[in-house]
Short mmCIF file of C-alpha atoms in Angstrom, two decimals:
data_model
loop_
_atom_site.label_atom_id
_atom_site.label_comp_id
_atom_site.label_asym_id
_atom_site.label_seq_id
_atom_site.Cartn_x
_atom_site.Cartn_y
_atom_site.Cartn_z
CA MET A 1 8.84 -3.77 -5.98
CA MET A 2 7.75 -0.14 -5.94
CA GLU A 3 9.98 2.32 -7.83
CA PRO A 4 9.48 5.92 -6.72
CA THR A 5 9.88 8.47 -9.50
CA ARG A 6 9.86 11.48 -7.16
CA ILE A 7 9.87 12.12 -3.43
CA THR A 8 8.84 15.58 -2.25
CA ALA A 9 9.01 16.95 1.29
CA ASN A 10 5.70 18.25 2.66
CA LEU A 11 5.90 21.07 5.19
CA HIS A 12 2.98 22.15 7.33
CA VAL A 13 2.54 25.91 7.27
CA PRO A 14 -0.24 27.96 8.87
CA ASP A 15 -0.58 30.30 5.87
CA LEU A 16 0.55 29.58 2.30
CA ALA A 17 0.74 33.21 1.26
CA ALA A 18 2.87 34.15 4.26
CA ALA A 19 5.25 31.22 3.68
CA ARG A 20 5.58 31.77 -0.08
CA ALA A 21 8.10 34.65 0.16
CA PHE A 22 10.57 32.67 2.26
CA TYR A 23 10.56 29.66 -0.03
CA THR A 24 10.58 31.63 -3.27
CA ASP A 25 12.56 34.80 -2.50
CA TYR A 26 15.06 33.35 -0.04
CA LEU A 27 15.46 29.75 -1.25
CA GLY A 28 14.98 30.59 -4.91
CA LEU A 29 12.17 28.12 -5.57
CA SER A 30 10.74 30.39 -8.20
CA VAL A 31 8.41 28.14 -10.15
CA GLU A 32 4.98 27.45 -8.70
CA GLY A 33 4.14 23.90 -9.78
CA PHE A 34 0.59 24.27 -8.55
CA ASP A 35 -1.48 25.94 -5.84
CA LEU A 36 -4.78 24.39 -4.72
CA GLY A 37 -5.30 26.87 -1.88
CA TRP A 38 -4.39 24.31 0.81
CA VAL A 39 -1.28 22.84 -0.86
CA ALA A 40 1.26 24.45 -3.16
CA ARG A 41 4.46 23.13 -4.73
CA TYR A 42 7.46 25.32 -5.50
CA GLN A 43 10.52 24.23 -7.43
CA THR A 44 13.72 25.44 -9.02
CA PRO A 45 13.52 26.43 -12.69
CA ASP A 46 15.37 23.22 -13.68
CA GLY A 47 12.98 21.08 -11.60
CA ARG A 48 15.79 19.45 -9.60
CA ALA A 49 14.55 20.68 -6.21
CA ASP A 50 11.03 21.16 -4.94
CA ILE A 51 8.94 21.37 -1.80
CA GLN A 52 5.22 21.27 -1.02
CA LEU A 53 3.63 23.53 1.56
CA LEU A 54 0.37 22.39 3.16
CA THR A 55 -2.04 24.10 5.52
CA HIS A 56 -4.18 20.94 5.79
CA ASP A 57 -5.21 18.05 3.54
CA ALA A 58 -8.45 18.32 1.61
CA SER A 59 -9.54 14.73 2.18
CA ALA A 60 -7.21 12.98 4.63
CA PRO A 61 -7.16 13.12 8.44
CA GLU A 62 -3.38 13.67 8.77
CA LEU A 63 -0.64 15.49 6.92
CA PRO A 64 2.04 13.39 5.27
CA VAL A 65 5.70 14.28 5.76
CA VAL A 66 6.57 13.32 2.16
CA SER A 67 4.76 12.58 -1.06
CA VAL A 68 6.10 9.60 -3.03
CA ARG A 69 5.18 9.39 -6.71
CA VAL A 70 5.01 5.81 -7.97
CA GLY A 71 3.16 6.28 -11.24
CA THR A 72 0.82 3.50 -12.24
CA ALA A 73 2.16 1.24 -9.44
CA VAL A 74 0.00 2.93 -6.79
CA ASP A 75 -2.45 0.00 -6.63
CA GLU A 76 0.39 -2.48 -6.20
CA ALA A 77 1.99 -0.27 -3.53
CA TYR A 78 -1.33 -0.17 -1.67
CA ALA A 79 -1.73 -3.96 -1.84
CA GLU A 80 1.84 -4.46 -0.60
CA ALA A 81 1.37 -2.04 2.32
CA ARG A 82 -1.75 -3.94 3.36
CA ARG A 83 -0.02 -7.29 2.93
CA ARG A 84 2.76 -6.11 5.24
CA GLY A 85 0.23 -4.95 7.83
CA TYR A 86 1.13 -1.26 7.69
CA GLU A 87 -1.48 1.17 8.96
CA ILE A 88 -3.40 2.80 6.13
CA VAL A 89 -4.17 6.34 7.32
CA HIS A 90 -6.12 7.35 4.19
CA PRO A 91 -7.56 4.69 1.86
CA LEU A 92 -6.71 4.33 -1.81
CA THR A 93 -8.68 7.18 -3.37
CA ASP A 94 -9.09 8.85 -6.75
CA GLU A 95 -8.88 12.53 -5.81
CA PRO A 96 -10.65 15.22 -7.87
CA TRP A 97 -7.34 17.03 -8.50
CA GLY A 98 -5.97 14.10 -10.52
CA LEU A 99 -4.13 11.88 -8.03
CA ARG A 100 -4.80 8.28 -7.11
CA ARG A 101 -3.28 8.00 -3.65
CA PHE A 102 -3.26 6.58 -0.16
CA PHE A 103 -1.48 7.44 3.08
CA VAL A 104 0.50 4.82 4.96
CA ARG A 105 2.13 5.11 8.38
CA ALA A 106 5.75 3.93 8.41
CA PRO A 107 6.87 1.87 11.42
CA ASP A 108 8.64 5.02 12.72
CA GLY A 109 5.31 6.88 12.86
CA ASN A 110 5.77 9.12 9.81
CA VAL A 111 2.84 9.34 7.39
CA LEU A 112 3.67 9.05 3.68
CA ASN A 113 1.45 10.02 0.75
CA ILE A 114 1.92 7.33 -1.93
CA ALA A 115 0.53 8.67 -5.21
CA GLY A 116 0.21 8.28 -8.93
CA HIS A 117 -1.05 11.07 -11.19
CA ARG A 118 -3.50 10.34 -13.97
CA ASP A 119 -0.82 11.62 -16.40
CA ASP A 120 1.81 9.09 -15.18
#
């Protein structure tokens, strides 16, 4: 069984720079985890709360609503999703920014990014 180590909400925004002030100044998510130009993650200093803002996805056709970190179990999660007949929206891929991931559509229609980082 898959054991998520982190689940992060992904919000679609038209402009990362314009959205940054609201999420950092107002919500207090002061630490920028990363910014790839099309996706950025902001979190509290203690790391207990975070959010990702996306303008688009660099390699996938749809935006996921959440990102689920599963560490080294990403291959097993992919195999289980296929075994269950879930729609794979983006195939299992080693991305240049260090993630091994795939997107799966839940039965309710939401798209989830299931990922493991090379440092996991």
